[in-house]
N, CA, C and O of each residue as an XYZ file, in Angstrom:
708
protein
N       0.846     -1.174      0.000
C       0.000      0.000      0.000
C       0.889      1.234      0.000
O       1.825      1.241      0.800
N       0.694      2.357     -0.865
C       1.057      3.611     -0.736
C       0.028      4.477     -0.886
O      -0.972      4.436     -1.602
N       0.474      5.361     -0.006
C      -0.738      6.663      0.427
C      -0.134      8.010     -0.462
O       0.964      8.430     -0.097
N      -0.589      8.477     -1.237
C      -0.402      9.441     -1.471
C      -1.579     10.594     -1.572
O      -2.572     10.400     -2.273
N      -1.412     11.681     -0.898
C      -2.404     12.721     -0.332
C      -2.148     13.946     -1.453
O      -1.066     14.334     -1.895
N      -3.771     14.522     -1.829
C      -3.881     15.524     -2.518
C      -4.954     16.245     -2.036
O      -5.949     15.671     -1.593
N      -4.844     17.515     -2.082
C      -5.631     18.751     -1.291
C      -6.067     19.820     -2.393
O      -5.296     20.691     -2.796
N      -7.379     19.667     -2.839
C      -8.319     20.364     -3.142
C      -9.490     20.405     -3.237
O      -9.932     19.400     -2.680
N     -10.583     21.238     -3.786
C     -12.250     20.952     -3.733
C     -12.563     19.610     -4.078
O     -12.104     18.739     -4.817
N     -13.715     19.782     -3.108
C     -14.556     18.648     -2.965
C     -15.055     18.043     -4.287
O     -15.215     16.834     -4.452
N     -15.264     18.886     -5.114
C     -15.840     18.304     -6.324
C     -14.702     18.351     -7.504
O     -15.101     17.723     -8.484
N     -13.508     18.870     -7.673
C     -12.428     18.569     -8.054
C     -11.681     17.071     -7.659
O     -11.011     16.430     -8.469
N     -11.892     16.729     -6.507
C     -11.790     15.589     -5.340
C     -12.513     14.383     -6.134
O     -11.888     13.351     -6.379
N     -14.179     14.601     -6.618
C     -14.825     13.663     -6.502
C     -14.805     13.478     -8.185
O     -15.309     12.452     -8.643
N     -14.493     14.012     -8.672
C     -14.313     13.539    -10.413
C     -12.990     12.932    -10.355
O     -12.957     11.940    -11.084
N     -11.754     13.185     -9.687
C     -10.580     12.277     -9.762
C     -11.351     10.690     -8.832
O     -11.032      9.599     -9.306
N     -12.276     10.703     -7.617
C     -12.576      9.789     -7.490
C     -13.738      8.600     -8.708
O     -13.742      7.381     -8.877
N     -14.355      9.435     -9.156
C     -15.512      8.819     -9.980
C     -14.362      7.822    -11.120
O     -14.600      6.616    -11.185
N     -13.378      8.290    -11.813
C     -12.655      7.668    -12.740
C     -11.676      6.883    -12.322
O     -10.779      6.465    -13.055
N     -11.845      6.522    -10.556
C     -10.764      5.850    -10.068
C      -9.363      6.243    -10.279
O      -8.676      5.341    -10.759
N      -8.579      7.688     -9.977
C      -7.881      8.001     -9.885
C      -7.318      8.425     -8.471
O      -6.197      8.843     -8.185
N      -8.815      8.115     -7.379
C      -8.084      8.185     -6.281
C      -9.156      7.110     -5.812
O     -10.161      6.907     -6.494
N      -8.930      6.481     -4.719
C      -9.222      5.407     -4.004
C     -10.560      6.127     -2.881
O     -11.668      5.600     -2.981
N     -10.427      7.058     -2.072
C     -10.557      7.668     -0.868
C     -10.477      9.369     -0.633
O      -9.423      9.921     -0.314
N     -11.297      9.837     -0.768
C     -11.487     11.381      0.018
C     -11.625     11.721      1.443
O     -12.808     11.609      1.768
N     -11.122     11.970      2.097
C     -11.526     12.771      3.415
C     -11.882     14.300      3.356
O     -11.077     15.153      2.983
N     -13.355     14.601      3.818
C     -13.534     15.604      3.875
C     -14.738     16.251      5.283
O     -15.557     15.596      5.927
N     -14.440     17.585      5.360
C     -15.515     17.809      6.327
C     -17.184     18.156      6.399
O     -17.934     18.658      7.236
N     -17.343     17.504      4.809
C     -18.666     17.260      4.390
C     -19.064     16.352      3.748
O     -18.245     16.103      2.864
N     -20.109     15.549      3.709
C     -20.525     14.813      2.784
C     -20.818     14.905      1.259
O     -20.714     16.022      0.754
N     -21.065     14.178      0.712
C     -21.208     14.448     -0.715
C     -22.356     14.931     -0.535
O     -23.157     14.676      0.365
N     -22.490     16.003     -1.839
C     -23.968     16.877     -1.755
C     -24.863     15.605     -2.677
O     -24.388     14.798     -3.475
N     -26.373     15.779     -2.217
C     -27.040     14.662     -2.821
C     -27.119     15.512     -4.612
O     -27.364     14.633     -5.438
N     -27.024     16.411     -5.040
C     -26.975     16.922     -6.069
C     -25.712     16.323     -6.828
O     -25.752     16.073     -8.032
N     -24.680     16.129     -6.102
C     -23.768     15.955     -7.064
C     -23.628     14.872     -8.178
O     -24.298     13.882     -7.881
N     -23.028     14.755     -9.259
C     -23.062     13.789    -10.480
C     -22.703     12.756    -10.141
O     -23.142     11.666    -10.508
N     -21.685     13.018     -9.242
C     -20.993     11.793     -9.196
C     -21.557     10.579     -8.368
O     -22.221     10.862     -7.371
N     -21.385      9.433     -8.640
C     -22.313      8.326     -6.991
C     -21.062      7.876     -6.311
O     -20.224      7.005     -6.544
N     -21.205      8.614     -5.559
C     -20.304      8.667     -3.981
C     -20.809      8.593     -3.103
O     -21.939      9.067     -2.989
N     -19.902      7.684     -1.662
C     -20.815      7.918     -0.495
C     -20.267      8.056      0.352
O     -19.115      7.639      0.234
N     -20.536      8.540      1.417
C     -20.259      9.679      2.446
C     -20.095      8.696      3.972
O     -21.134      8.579      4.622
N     -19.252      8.241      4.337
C     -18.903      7.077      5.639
C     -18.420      8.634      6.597
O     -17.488      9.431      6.496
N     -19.687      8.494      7.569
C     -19.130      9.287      8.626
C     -17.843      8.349      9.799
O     -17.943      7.193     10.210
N     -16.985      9.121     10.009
C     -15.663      8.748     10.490
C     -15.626      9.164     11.980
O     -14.955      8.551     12.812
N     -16.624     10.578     12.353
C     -16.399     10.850     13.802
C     -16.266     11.935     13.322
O     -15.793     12.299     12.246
N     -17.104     12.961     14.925
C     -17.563     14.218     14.629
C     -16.499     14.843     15.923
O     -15.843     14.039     16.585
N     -16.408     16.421     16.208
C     -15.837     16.308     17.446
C     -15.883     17.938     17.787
O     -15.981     18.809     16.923
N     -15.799     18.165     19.149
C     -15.947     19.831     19.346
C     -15.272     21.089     18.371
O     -15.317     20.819     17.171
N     -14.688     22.349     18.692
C     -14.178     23.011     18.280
C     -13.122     23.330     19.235
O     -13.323     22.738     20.296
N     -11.763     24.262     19.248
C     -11.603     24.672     20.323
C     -10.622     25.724     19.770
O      -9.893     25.338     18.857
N     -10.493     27.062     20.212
C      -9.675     28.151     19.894
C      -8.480     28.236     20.999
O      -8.278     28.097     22.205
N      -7.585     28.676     19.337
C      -5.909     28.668     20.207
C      -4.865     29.774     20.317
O      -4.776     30.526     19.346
N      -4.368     29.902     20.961
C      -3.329     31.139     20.943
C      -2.001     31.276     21.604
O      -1.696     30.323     22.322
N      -1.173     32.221     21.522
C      -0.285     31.926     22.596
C      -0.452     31.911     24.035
O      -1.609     32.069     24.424
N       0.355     31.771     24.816
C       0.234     32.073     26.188
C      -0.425     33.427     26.669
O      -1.414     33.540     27.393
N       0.349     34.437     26.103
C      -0.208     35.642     26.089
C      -1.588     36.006     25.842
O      -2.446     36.402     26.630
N      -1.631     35.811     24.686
C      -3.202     35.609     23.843
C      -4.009     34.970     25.020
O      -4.778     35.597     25.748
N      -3.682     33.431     25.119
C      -4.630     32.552     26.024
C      -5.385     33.708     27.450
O      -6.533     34.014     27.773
N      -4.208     33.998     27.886
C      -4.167     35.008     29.080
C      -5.420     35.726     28.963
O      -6.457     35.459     29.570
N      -5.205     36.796     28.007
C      -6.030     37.879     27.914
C      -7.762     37.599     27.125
O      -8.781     38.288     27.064
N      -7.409     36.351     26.667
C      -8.647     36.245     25.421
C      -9.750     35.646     26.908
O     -10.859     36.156     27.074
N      -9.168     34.444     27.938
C      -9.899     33.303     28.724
C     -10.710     34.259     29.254
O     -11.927     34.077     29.215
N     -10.316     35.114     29.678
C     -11.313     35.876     31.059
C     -12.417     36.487     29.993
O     -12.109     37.088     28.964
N     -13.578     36.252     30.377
C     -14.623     36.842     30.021
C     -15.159     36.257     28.630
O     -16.064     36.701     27.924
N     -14.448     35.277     28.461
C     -14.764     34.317     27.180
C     -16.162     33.564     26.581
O     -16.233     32.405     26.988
N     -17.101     33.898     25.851
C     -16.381     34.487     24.581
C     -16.794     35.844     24.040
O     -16.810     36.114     22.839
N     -17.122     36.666     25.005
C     -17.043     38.096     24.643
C     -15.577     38.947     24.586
O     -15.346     40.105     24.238
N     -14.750     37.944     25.044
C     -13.359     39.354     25.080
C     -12.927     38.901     23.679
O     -12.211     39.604     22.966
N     -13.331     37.857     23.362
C     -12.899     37.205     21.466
C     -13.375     38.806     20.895
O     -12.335     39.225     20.387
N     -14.454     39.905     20.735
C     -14.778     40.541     19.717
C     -13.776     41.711     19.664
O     -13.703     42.436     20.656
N     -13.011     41.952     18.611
C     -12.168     42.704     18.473
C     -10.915     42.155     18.183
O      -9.989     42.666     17.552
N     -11.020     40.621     18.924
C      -9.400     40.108     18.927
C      -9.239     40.037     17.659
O     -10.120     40.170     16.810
N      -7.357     39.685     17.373
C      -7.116     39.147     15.822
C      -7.113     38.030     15.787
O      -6.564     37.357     16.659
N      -7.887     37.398     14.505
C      -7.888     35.715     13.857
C      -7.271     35.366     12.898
O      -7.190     35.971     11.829
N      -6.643     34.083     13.266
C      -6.283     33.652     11.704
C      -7.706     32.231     11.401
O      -8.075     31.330     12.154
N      -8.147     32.591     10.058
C      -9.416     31.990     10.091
C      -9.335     30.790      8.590
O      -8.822     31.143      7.527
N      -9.928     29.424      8.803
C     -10.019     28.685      7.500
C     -10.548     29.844      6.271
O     -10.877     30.993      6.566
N     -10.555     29.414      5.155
C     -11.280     30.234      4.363
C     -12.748     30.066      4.045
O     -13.351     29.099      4.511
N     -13.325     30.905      3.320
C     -14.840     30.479      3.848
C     -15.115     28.945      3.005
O     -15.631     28.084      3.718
N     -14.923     28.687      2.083
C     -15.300     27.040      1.435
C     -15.048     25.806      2.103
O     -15.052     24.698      1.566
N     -14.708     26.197      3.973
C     -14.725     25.317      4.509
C     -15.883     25.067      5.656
O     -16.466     26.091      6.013
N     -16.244     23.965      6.211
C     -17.638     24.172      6.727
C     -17.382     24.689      8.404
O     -18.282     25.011      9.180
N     -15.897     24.664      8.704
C     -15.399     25.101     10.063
C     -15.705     26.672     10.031
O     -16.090     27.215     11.067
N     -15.531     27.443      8.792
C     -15.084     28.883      8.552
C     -16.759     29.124      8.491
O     -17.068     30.244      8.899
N     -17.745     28.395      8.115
C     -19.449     28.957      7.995
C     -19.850     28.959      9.136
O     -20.652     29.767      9.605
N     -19.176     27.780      9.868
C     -19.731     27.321     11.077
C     -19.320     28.415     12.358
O     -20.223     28.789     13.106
N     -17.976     28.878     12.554
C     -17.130     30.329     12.736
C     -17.986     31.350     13.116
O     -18.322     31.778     14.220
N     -18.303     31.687     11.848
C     -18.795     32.641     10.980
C     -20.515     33.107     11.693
O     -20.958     34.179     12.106
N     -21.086     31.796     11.576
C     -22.536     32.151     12.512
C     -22.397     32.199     13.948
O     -23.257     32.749     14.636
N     -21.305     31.623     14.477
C     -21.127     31.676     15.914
C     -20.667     32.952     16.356
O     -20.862     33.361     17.500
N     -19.990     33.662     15.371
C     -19.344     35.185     15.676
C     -20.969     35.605     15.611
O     -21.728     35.654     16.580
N     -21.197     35.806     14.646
C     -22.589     36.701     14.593
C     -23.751     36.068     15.306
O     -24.863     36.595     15.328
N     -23.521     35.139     15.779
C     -25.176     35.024     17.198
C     -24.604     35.304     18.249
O     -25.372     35.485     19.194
N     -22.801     35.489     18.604
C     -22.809     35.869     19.805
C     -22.096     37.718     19.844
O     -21.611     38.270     20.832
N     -22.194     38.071     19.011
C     -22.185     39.253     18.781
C     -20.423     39.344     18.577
O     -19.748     40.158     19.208
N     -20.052     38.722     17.949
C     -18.370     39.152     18.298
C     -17.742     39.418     16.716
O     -17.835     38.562     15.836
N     -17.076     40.778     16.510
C     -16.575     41.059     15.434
C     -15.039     40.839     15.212
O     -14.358     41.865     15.232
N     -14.396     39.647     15.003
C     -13.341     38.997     14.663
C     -12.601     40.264     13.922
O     -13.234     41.035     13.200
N     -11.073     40.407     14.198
C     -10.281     40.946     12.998
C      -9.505     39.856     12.600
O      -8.806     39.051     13.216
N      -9.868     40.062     11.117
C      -9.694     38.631     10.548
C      -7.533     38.977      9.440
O      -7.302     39.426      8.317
N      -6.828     38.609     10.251
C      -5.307     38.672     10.175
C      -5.284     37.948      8.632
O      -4.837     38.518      7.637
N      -5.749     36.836      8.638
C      -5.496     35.691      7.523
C      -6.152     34.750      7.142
O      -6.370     33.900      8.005
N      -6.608     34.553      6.041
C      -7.563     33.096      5.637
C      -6.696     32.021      4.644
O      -6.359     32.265      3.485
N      -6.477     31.014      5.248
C      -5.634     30.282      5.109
C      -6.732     28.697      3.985
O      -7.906     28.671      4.352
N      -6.439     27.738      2.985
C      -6.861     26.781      2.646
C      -6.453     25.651      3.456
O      -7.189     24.734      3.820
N      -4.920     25.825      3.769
C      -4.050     24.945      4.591
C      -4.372     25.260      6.210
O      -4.362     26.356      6.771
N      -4.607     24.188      6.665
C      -4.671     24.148      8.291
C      -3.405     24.237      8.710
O      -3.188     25.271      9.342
N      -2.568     23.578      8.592
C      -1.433     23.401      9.269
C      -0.636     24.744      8.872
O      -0.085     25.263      9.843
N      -0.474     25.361      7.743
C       0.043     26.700      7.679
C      -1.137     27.549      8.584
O      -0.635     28.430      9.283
N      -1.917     27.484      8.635
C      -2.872     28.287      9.808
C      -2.406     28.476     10.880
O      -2.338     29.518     11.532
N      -1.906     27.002     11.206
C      -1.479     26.686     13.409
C      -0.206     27.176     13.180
O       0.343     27.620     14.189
N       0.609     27.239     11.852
C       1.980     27.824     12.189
C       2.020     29.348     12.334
O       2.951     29.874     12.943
N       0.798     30.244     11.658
C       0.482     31.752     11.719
C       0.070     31.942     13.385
O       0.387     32.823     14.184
N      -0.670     30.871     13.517
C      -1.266     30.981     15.280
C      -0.215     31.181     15.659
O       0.193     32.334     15.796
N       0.709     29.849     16.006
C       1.823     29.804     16.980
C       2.762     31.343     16.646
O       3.444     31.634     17.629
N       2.852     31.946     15.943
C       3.784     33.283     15.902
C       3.305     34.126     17.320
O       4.145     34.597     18.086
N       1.850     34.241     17.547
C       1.203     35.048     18.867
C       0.509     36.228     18.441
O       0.143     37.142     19.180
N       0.289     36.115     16.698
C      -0.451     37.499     16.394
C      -1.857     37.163     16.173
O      -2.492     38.125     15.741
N      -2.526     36.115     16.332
C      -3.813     36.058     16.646
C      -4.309     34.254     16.841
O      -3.715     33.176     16.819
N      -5.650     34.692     17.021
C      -6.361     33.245     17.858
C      -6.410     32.449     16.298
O      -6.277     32.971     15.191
N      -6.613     31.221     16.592
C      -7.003     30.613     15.723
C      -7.880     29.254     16.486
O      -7.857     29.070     17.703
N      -8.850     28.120     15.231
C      -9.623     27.402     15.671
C      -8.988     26.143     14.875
O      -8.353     26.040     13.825
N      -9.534     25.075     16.028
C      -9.223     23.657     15.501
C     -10.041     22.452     15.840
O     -10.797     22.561     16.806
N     -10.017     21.723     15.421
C     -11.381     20.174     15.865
C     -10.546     20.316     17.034
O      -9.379     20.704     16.989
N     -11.223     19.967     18.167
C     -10.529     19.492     19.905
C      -9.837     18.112     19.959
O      -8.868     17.747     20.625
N     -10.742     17.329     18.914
C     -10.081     15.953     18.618
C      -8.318     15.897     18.305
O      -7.484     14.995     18.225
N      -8.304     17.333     18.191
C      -6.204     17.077     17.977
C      -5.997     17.983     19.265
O      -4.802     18.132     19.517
N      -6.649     18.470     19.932
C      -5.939     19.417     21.297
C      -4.507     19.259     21.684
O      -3.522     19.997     21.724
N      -4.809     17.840     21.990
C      -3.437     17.519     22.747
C      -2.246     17.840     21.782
O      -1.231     18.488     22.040
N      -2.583     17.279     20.693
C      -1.781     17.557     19.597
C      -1.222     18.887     19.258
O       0.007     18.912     19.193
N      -1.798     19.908     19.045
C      -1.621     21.427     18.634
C      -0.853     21.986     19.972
O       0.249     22.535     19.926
N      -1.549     21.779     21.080
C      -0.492     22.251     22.040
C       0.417     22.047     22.266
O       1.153     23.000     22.524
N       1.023     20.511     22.321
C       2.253     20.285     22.382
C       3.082     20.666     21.303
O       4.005     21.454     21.511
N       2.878     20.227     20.228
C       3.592     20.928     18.718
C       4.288     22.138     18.337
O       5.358     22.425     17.800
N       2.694     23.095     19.093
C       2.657     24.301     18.309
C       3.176     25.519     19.352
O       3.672     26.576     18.961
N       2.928     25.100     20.942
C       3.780     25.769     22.058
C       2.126     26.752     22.359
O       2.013     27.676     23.165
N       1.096     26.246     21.520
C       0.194     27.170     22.359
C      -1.111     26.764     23.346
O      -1.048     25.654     23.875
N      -2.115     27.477     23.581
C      -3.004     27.042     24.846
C      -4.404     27.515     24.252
O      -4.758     28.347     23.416
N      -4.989     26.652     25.025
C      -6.571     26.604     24.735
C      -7.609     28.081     25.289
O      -8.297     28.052     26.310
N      -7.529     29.006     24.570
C      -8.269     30.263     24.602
C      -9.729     29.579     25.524
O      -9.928     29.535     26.738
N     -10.377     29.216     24.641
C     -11.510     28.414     24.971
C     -12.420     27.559     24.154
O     -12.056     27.614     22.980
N     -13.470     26.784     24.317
C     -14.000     25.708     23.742
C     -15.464     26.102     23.036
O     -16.283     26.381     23.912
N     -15.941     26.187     21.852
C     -16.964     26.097     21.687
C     -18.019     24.849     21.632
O     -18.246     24.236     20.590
N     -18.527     24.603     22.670
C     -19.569     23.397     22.893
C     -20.662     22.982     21.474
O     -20.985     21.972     20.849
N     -20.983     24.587     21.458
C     -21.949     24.126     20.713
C     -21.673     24.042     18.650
O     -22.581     23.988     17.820
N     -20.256     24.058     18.384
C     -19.946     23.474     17.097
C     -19.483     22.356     17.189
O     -18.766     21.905     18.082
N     -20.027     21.666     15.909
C     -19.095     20.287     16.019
C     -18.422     20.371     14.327
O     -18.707     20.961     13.285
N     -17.378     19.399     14.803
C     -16.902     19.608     13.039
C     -16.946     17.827     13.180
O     -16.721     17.036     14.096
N     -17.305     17.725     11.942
C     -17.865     15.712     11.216
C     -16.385     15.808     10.346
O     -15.613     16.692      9.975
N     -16.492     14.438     10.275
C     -15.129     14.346      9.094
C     -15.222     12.668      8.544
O     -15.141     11.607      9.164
N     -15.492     13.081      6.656
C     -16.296     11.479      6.030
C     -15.155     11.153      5.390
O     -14.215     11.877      5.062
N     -15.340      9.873      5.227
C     -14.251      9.321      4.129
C     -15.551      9.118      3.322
O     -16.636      8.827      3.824
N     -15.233      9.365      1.611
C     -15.706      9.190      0.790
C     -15.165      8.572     -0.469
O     -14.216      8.936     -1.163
N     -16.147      7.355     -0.632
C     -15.382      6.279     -1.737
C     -16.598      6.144     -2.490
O     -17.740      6.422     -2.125
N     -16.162      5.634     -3.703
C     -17.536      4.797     -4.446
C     -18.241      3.462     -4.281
O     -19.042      2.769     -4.909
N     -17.330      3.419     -2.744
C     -18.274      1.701     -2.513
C     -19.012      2.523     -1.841
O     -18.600      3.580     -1.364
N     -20.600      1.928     -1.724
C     -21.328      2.104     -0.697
C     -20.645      1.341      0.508
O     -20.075      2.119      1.273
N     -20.576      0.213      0.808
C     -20.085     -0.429      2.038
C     -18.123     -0.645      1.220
O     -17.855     -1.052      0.089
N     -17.360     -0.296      2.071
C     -16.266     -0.206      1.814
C     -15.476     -1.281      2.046
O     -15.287     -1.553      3.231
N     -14.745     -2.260      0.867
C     -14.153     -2.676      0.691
C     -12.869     -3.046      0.513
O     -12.510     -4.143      0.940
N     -12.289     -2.500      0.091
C     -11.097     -1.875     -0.395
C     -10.042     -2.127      1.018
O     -10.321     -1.514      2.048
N      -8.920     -2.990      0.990
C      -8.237     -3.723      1.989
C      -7.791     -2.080      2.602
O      -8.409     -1.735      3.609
N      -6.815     -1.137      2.064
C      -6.187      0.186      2.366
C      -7.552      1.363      3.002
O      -7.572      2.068      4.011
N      -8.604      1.158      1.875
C      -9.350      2.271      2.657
C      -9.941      1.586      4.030
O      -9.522      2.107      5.063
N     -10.688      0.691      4.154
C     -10.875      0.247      5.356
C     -10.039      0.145      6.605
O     -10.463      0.228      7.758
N      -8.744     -0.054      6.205
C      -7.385      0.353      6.872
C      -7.389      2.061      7.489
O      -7.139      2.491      8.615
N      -7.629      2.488      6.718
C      -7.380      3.895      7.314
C      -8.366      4.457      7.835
O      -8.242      5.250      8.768
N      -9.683      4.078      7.226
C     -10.799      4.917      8.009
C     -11.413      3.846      9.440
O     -12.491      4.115      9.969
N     -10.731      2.903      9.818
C     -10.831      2.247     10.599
C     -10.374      2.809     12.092
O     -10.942      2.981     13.170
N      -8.546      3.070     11.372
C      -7.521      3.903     12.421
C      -8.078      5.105     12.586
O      -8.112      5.562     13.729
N      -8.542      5.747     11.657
C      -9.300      7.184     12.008
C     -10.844      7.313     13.022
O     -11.292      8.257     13.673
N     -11.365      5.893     12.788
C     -12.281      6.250     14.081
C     -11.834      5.586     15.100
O     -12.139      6.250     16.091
N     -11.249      4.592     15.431
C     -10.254      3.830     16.313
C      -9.528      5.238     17.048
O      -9.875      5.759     18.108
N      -8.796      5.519     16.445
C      -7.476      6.523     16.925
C      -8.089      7.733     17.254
O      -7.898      8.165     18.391
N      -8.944      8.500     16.306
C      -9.432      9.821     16.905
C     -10.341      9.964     17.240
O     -10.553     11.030     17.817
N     -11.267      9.146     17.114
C     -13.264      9.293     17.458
C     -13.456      8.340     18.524
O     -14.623      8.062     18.800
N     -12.335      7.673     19.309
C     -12.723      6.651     20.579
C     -13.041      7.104     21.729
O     -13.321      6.327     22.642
């Protein structure tokens, strides 16, 4: 088995899958029932949100959280992701006007803009442990009420495939237990 990983739209994603040019999608949405292609959508495990920053940041953002967030600086997904919509209505039902530093496609170039200390950023909680130790920063605070889902999407309906079952196995095993 070799894994090789490619990062772009979902529906760019699902025409390299339809012609069997890729095996497996991971994404943080399901296939839209509109789409052409017949794909299906294996939920993998859903999991909180949680905002990060430096020490400093952490400091000043925790107290009074999540009203001292309006004004702070963000580095934010870009909007074609369902974390950045999801963001996005939570700023505006709780009244908080984000200054938005950077919109990033790449996550992991995101947590490396975080870790500099010039603004908050957000991540599934399912890697917490992960980002803090890595990235040298601390948990601002938690939003309860988002969750972010994350599907593997193949053209089997029930998944077959010795490698994909392999991985989306370890992925709810390892991160959704």
């Amino acid at each position: 088995v070799r894994l090789v990983c490619y990062e772009s739209t979902q529906p760019e994603l699902l025409a390299r899958l339809a012609i069997h040019d890729l095996d497996l999608i991971f994404s943080d949405s399901p296939v839209s029932p509109d789409h052409q292609v017949r794909a299906y959508s294996h939920l993998l495990g859903e999991c909180g949100v949680s905002l990060f920053g430096t020490q400093k940041l952490a400091d000043s953002y925790r107290r009074r959280f999540p009203r001292s967030l309006d004004g702070a600086p963000f580095f934010l997904p870009t909007s074609t992701t369902v974390l950045r919509r999801d963001l996005d209505q939570w700023f505006e039902a709780n009244e908080i006007c984000p200054v938005i530093l950077g919109e990033f496609d790449d996550s992991a170039l995101l947590t490396v803009f975080g870790e500099t200390g010039a603004g908050v950023f957000a991540a599934p909680d399912v890697i917490e442990k992960e980002i803090r130790q890595h990235y040298a920063v601390q948990v601002v605070g938690r939003i309860a009420s988002l969750r972010v889902r994350f599907f593997a999407i193949s053209v089997e309906r029930k998944v077959k495939h010795p490698a994909v079952v392999a991985i989306a196995g370890a992925a709810r095993e390892k991160l959704f237990s």
